[in-house]
Coordinates of N, CA, C and O in Angstrom, one line a residue:
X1 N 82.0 77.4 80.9 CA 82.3 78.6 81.7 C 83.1 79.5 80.8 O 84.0 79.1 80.0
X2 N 82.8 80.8 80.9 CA 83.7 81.6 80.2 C 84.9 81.8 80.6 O 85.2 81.2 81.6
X3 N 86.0 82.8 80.1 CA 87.4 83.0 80.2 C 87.4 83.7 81.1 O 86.7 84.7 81.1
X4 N 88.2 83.4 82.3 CA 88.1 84.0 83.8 C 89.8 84.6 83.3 O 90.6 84.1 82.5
X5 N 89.7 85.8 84.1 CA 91.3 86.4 84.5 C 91.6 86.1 85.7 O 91.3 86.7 86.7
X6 N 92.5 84.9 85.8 CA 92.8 85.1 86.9 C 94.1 85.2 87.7 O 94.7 84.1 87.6
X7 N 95.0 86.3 88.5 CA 96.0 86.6 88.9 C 97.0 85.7 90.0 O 96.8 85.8 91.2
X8 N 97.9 85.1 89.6 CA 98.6 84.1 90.9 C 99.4 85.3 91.4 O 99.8 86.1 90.7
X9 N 99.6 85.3 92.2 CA 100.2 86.3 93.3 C 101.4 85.3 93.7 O 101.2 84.3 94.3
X10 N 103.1 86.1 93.1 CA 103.6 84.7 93.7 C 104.6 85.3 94.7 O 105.2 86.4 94.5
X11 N 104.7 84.2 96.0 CA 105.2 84.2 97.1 C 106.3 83.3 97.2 O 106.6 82.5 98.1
X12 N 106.9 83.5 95.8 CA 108.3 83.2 95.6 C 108.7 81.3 95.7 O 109.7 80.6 95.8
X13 N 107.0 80.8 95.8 CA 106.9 79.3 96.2 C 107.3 78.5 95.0 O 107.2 78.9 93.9
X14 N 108.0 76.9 95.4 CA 108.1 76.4 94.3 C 106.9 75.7 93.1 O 107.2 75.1 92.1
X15 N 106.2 76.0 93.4 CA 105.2 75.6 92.7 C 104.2 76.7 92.3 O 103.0 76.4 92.2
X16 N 104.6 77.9 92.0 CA 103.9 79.2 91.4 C 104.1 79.0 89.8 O 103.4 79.8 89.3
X17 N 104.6 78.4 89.1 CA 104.9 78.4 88.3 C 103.5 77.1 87.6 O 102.7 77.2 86.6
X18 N 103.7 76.3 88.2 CA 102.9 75.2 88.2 C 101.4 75.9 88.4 O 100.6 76.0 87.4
X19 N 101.0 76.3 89.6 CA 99.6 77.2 89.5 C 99.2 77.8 88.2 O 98.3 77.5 87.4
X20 N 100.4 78.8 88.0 CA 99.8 79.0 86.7 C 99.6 78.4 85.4 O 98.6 79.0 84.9
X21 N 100.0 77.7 84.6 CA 99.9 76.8 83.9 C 98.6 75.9 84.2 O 97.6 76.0 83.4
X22 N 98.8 75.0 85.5 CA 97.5 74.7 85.5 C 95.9 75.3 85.3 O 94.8 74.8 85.1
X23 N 96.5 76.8 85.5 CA 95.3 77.5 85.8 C 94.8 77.5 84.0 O 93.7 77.1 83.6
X24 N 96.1 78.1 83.1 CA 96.0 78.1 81.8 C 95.8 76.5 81.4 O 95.3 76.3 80.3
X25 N 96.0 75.8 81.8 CA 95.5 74.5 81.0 C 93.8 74.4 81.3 O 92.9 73.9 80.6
X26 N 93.7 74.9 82.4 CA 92.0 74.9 82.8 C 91.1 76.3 81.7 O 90.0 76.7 81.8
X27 N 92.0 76.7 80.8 CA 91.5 77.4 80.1 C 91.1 78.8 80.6 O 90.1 79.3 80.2
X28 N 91.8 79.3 81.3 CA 91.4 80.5 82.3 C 92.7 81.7 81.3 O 93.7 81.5 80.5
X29 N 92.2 82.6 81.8 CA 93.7 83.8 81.0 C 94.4 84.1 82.5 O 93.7 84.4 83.4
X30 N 95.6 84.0 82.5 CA 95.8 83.9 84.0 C 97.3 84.7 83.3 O 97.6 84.9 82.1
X31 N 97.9 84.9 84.6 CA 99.7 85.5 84.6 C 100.4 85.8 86.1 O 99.7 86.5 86.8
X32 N 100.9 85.7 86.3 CA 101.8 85.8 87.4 C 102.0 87.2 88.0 O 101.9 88.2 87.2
X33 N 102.2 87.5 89.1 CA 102.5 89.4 89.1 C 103.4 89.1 90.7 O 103.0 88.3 91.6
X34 N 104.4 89.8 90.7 CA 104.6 89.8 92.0 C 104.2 90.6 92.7 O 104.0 91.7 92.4
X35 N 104.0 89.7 94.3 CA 103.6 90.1 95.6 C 103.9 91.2 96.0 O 103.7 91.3 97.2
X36 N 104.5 92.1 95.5 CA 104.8 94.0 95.2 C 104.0 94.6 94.6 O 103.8 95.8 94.8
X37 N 103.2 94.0 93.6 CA 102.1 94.9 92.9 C 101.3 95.6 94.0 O 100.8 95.1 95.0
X38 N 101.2 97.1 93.3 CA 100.8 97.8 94.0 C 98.5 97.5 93.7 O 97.9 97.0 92.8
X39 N 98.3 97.8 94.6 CA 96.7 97.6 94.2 C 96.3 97.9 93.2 O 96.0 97.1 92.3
X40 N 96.4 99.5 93.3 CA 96.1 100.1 91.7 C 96.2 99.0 90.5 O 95.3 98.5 89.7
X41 N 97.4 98.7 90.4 CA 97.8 97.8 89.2 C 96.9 97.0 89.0 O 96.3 96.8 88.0
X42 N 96.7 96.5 90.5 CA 96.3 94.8 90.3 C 94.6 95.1 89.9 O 94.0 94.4 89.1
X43 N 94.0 96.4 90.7 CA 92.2 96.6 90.0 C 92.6 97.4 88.4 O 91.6 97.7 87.7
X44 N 93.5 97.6 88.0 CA 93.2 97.9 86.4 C 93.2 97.0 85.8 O 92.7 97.0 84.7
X45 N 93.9 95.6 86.5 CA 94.0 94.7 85.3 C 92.4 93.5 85.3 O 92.3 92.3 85.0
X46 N 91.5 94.2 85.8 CA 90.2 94.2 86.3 C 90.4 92.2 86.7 O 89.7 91.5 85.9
X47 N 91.1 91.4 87.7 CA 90.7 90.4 87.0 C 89.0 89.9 87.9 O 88.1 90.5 88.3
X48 N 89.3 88.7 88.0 CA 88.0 87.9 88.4 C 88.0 87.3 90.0 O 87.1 87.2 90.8
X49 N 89.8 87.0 90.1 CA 90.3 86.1 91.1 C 91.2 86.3 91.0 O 91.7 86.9 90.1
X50 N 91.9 85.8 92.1 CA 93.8 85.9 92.5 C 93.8 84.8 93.1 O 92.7 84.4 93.5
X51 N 94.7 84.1 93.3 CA 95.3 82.7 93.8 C 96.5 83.8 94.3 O 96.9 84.9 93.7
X52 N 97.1 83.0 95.8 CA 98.1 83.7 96.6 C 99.1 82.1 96.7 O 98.8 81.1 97.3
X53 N 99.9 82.4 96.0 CA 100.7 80.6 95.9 C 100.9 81.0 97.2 O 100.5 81.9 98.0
X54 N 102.0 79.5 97.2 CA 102.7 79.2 98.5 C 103.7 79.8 98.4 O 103.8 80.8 97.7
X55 N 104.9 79.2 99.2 CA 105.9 80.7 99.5 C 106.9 80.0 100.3 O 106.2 79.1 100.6
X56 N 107.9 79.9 100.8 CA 109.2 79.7 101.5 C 109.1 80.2 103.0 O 109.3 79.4 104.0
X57 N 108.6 81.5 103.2 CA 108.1 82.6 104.6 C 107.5 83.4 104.5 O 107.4 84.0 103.5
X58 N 106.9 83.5 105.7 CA 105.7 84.6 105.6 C 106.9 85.9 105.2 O 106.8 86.3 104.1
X59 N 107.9 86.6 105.9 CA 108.5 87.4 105.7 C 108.8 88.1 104.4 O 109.2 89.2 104.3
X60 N 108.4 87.2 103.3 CA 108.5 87.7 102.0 C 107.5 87.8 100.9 O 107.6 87.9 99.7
X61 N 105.9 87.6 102.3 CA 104.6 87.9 101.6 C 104.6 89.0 101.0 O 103.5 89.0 100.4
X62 N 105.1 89.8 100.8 CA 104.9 91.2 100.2 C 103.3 91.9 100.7 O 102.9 92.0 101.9
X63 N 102.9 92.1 100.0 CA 101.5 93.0 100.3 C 100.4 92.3 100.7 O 99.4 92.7 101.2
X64 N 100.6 90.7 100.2 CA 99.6 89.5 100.5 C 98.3 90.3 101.7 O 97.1 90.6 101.4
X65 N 98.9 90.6 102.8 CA 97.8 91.1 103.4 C 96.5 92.1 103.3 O 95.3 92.2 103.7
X66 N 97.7 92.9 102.4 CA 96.7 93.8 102.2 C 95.3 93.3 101.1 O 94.1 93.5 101.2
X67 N 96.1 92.6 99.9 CA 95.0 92.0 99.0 C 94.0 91.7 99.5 O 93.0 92.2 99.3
X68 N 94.2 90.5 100.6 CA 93.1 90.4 100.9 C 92.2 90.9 102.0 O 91.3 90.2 102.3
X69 N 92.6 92.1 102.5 CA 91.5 92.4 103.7 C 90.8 93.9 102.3 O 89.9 94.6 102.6
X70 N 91.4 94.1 101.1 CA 91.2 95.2 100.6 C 90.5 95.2 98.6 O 89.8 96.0 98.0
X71 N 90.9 94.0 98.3 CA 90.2 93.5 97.2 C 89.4 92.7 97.0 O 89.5 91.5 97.0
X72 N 88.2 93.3 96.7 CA 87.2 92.8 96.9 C 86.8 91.8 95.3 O 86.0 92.2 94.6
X73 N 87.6 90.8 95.2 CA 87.5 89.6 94.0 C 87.6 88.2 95.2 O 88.0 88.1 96.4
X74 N 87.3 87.4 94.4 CA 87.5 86.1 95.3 C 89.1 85.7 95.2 O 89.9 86.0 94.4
X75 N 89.2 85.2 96.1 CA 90.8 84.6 96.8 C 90.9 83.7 97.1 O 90.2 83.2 97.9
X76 N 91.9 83.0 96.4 CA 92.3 81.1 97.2 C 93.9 81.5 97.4 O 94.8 82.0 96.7
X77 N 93.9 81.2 98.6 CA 94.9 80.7 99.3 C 95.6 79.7 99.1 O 94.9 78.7 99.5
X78 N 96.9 79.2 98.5 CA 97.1 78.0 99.0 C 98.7 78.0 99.6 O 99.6 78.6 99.1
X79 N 98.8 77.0 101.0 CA 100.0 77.1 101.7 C 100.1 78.3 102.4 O 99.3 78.8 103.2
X80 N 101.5 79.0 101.7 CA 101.4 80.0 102.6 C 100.6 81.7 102.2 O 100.8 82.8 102.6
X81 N 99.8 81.3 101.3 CA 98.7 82.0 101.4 C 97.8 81.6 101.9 O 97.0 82.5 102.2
X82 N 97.4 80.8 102.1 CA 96.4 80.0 102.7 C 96.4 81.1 104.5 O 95.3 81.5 105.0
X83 N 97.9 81.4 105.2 CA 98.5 81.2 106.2 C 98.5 82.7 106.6 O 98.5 83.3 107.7
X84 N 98.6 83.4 104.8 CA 98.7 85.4 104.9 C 97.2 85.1 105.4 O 96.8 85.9 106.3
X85 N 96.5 84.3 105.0 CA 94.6 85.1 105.2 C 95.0 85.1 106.5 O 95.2 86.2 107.1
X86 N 95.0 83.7 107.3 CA 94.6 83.3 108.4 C 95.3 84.7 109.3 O 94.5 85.2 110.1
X87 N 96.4 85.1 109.1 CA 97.2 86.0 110.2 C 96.5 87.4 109.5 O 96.2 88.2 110.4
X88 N 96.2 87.8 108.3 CA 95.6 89.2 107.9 C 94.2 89.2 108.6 O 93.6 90.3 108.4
X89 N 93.6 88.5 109.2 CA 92.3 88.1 109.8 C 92.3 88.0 111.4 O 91.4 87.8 112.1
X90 N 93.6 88.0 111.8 CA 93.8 87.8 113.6 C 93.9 85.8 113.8 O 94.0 85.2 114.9
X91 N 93.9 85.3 112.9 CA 94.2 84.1 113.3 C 95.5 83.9 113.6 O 96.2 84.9 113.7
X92 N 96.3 82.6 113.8 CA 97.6 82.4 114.0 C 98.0 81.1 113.6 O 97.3 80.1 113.7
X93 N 99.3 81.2 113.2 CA 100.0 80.2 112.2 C 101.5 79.8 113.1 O 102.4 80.5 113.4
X94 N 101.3 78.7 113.3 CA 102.7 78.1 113.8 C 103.6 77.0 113.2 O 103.0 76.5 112.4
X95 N 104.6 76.6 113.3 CA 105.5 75.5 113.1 C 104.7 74.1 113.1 O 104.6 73.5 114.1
X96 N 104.4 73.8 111.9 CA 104.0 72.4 112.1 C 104.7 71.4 112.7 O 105.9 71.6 113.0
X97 N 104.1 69.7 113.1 CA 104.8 68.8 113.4 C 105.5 67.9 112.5 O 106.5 67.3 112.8
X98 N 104.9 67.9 111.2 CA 105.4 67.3 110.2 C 105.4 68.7 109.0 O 104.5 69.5 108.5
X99 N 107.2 68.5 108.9 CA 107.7 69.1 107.7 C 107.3 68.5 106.4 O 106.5 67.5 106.3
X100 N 107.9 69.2 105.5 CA 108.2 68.2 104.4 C 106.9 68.3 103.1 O 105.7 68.6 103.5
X101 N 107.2 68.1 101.9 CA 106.0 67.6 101.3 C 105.5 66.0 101.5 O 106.2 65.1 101.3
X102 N 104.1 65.9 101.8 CA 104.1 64.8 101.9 C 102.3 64.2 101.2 O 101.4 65.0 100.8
X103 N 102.2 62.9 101.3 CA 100.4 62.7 101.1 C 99.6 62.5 102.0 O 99.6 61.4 102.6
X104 N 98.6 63.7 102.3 CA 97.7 63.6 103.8 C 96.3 63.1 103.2 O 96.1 63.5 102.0
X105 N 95.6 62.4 103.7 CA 94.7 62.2 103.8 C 93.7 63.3 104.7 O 93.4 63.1 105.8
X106 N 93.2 64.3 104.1 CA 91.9 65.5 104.3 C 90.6 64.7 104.5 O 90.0 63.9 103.8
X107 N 90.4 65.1 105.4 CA 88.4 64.8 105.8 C 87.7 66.4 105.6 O 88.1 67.5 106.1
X108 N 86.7 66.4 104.8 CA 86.1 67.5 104.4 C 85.0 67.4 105.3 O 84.4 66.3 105.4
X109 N 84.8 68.6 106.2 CA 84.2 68.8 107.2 C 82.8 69.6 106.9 O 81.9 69.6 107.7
X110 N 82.8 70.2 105.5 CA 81.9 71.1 105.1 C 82.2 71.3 103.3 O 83.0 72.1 102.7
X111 N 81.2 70.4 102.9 CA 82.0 71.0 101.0 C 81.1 72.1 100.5 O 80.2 72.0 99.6
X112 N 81.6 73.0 101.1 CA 81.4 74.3 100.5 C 81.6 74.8 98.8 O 81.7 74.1 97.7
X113 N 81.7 76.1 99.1 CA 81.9 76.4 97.1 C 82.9 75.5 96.9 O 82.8 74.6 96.1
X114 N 84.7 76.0 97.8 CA 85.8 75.1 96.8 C 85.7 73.8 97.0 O 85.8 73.3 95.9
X115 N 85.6 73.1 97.9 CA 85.4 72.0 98.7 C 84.0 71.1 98.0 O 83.7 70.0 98.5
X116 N 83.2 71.7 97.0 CA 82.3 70.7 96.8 C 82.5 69.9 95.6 O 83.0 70.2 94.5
X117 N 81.8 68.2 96.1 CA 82.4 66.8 95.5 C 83.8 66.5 95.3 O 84.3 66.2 94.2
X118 N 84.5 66.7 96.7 CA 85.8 66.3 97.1 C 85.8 65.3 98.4 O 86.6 64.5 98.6
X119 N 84.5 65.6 99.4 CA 84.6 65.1 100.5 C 83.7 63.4 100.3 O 83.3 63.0 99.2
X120 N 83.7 63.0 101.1 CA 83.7 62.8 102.8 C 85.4 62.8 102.7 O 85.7 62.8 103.9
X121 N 86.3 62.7 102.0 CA 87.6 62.7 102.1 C 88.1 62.4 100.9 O 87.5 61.7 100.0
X122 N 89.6 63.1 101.0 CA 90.3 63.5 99.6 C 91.9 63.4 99.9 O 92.2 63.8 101.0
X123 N 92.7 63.0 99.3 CA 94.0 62.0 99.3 C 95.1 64.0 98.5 O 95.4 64.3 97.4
X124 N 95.4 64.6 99.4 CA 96.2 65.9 99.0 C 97.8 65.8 98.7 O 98.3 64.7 98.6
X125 N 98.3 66.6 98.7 CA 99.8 66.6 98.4 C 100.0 68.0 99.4 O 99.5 69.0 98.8
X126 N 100.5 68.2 100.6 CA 100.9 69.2 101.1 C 102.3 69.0 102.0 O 103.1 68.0 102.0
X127 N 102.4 70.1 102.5 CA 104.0 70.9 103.0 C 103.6 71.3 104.3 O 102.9 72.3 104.2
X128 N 103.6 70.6 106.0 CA 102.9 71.2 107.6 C 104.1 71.8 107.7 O 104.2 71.7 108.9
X129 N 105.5 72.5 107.0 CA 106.6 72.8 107.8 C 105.9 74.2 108.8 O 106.6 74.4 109.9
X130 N 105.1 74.8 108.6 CA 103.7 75.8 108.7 C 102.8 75.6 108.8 O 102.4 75.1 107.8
X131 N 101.8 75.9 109.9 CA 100.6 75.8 109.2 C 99.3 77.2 110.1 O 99.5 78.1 110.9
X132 N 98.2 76.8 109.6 CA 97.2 77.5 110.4 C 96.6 77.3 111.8 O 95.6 76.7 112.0
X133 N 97.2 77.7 112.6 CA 96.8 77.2 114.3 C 95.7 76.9 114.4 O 95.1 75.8 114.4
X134 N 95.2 78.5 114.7 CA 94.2 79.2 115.3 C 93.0 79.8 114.0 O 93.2 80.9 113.5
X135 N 92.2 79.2 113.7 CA 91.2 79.9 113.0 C 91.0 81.8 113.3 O 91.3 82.3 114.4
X136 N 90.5 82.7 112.2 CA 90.3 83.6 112.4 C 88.8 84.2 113.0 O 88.0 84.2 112.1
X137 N 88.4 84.4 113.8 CA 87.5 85.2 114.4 C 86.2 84.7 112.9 O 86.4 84.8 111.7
X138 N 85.2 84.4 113.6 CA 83.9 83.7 112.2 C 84.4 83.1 110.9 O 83.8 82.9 109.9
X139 N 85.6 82.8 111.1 CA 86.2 82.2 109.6 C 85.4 80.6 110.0 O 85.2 80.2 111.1
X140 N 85.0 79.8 108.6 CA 84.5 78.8 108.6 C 85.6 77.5 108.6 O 86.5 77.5 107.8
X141 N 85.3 76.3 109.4 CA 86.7 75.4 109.5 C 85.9 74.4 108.0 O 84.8 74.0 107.7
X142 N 87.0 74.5 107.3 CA 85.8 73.2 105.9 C 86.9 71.8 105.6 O 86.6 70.9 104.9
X143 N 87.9 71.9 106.2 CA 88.7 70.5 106.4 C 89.7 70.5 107.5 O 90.2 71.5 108.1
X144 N 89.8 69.1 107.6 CA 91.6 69.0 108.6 C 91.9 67.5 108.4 O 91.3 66.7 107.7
X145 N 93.0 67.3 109.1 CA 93.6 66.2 108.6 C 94.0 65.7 110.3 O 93.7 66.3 111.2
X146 N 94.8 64.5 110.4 CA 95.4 63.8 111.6 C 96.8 64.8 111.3 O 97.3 65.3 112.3
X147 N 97.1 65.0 110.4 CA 98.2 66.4 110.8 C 98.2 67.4 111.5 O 98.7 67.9 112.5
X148 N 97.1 68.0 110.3 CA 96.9 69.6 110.8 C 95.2 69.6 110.8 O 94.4 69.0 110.0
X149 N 94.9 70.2 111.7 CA 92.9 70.4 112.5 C 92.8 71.4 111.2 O 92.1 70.9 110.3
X150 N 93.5 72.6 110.9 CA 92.9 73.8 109.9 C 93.4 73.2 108.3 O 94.5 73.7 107.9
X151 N 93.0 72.5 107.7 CA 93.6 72.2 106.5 C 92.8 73.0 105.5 O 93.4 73.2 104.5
X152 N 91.7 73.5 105.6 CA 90.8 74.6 104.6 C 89.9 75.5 106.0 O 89.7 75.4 107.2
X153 N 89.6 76.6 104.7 CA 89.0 77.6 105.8 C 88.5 78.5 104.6 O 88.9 78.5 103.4
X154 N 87.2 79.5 105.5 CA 86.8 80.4 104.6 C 86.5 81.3 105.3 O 86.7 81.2 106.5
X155 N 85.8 82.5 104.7 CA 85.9 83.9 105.5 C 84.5 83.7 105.5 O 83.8 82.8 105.0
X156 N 84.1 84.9 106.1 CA 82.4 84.1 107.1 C 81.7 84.6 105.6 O 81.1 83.7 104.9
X157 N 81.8 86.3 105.2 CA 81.4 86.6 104.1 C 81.6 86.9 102.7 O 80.9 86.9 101.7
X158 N 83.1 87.3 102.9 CA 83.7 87.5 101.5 C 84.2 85.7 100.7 O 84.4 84.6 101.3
X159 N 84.2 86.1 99.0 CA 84.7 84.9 99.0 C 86.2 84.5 99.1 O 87.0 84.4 98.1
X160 N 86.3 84.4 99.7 CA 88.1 84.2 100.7 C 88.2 83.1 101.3 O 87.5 82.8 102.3
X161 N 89.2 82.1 100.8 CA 88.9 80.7 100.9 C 90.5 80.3 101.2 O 91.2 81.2 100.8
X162 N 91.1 79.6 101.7 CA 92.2 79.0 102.3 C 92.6 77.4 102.4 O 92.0 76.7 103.2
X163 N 93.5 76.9 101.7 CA 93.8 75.7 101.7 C 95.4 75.6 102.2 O 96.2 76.5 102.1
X164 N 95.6 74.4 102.7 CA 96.8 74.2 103.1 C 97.8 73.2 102.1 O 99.0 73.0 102.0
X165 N 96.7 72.6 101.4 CA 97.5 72.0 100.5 C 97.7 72.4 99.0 O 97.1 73.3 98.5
X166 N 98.7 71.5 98.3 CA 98.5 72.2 96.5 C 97.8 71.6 95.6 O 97.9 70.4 95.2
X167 N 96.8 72.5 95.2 CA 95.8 71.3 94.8 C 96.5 71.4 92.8 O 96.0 70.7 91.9
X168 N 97.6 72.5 92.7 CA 97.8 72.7 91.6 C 98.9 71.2 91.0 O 99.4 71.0 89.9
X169 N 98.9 70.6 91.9 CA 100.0 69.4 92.1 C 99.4 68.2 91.9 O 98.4 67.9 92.5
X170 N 100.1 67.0 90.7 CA 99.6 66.1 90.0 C 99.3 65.0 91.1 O 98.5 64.1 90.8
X171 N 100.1 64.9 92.4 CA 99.6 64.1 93.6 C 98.5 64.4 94.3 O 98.2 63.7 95.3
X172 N 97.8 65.7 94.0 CA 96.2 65.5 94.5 C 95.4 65.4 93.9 O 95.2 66.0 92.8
X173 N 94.6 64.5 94.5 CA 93.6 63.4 93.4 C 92.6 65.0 93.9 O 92.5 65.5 95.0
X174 N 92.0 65.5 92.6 CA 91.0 66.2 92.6 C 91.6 67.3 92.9 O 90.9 68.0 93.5
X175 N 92.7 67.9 92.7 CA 93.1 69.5 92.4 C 92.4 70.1 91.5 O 91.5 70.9 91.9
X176 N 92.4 69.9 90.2 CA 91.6 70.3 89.0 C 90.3 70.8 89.4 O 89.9 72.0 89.2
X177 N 89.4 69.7 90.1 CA 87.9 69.9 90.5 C 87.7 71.2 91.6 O 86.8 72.0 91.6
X178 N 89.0 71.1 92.8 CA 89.0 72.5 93.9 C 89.1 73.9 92.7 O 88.5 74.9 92.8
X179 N 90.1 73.7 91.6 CA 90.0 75.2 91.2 C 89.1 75.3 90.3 O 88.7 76.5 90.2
X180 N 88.4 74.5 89.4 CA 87.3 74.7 89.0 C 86.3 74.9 90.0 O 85.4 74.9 89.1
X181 N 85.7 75.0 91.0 CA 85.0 75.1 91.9 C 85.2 76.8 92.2 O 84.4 77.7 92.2
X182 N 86.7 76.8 92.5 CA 86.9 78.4 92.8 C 86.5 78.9 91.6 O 85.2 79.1 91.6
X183 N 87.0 79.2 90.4 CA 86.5 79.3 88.9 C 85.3 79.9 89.1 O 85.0 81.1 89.1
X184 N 84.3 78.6 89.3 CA 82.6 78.8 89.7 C 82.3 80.1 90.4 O 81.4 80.8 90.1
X185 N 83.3 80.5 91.6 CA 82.5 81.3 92.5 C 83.1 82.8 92.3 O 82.7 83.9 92.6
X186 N 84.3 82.4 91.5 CA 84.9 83.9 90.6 C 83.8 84.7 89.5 O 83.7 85.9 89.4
X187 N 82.9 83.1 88.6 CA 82.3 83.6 88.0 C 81.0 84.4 88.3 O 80.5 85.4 87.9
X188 N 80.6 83.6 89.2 CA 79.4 84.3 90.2 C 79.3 85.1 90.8 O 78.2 85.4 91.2
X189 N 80.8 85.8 91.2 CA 81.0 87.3 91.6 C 80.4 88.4 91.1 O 80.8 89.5 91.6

């Protein structure tokens, strides 16, 4: 696969730092920008993809929403970007029952573009202190767990994709394989 650009959007999460790296060990040209960049910026720096890390609160998404109801590159979500899609789309996000980071066991419901050869189930590392309630209006459900019902999701037509967990994190077995998958559908763009 060739050299993707791809942009982490960071929402001040502890593991934005980690996305990117990973992303650059996956051989991609990637960089950090904060969730203040104005659009403009972000289409000169022409990339491929954006990753929307996770984040502490939605209150300090910055523009997250707008990226994605308005840039038309593919998008992965993860955590509490995962959480900007779901609410920039009319879905709704509440207080999880289990805080914490912890290891959930995901059942893949549909292995879509990011989601393919991960399922019939996949061993994650995520954070329910949040999560995705209510799916968005045609958004596709592609996992859930005995935790949380919305653990992935995608948008009916753009490629706009949503995870709840970090797949950039060395405790989920097959993180590597979800962003090379995204990768795939960046390049296919």
């Amino acid at each position: 696969m060739r050299e993707l650009k791809i942009l982490v959007v960071n929402n001040y999460g502890q593991f934005c730092h980690l996305i990117h790296r990973t992303v650059r060990d996956l051989d991609m040209d990637t960089k950090i920008i904060p969730n203040v960049t104005p659009i403009e910026e972000i289409l000169a720096e022409e990339p491929d993809g954006l990753i929307l890390s996770g984040g502490p609160e939605m209150e300090r998404a910055g523009l997250c929403f707008d990226y994605v109801r308005e840039i038309d590159v593919p998008i992965l979500g993860i955590c509490l970007g995962h959480q900007a899609i779901a609410l920039a789309y009319g879905g709704h996000v509440h207080a999880g029952k289990k805080g914490g980071y912890a290891e959930i066991e995901v059942e893949v419901l549909e292995e879509d573009d990011i989601l393919r050869g991960l399922g019939p189930k996949t061993t994650v590392w995520a954070s329910h202190a949040d999560e995705v309630a209510i799916l968005p209006d045609g958004f596709i459900h592609l996992a859930r767990s005995d935790v949380c019902e919305i653990e992935a999701m995608r948008h009916p037509t753009k490629p706009i994709y949503g995870v709840q967990w970090h797949p950039e994190v060395s405790h989920t077995k097959k993180g590597e394989e979800l962003l090379m998958n995204f990768f795939e559908v960046c390049d296919r763009h």
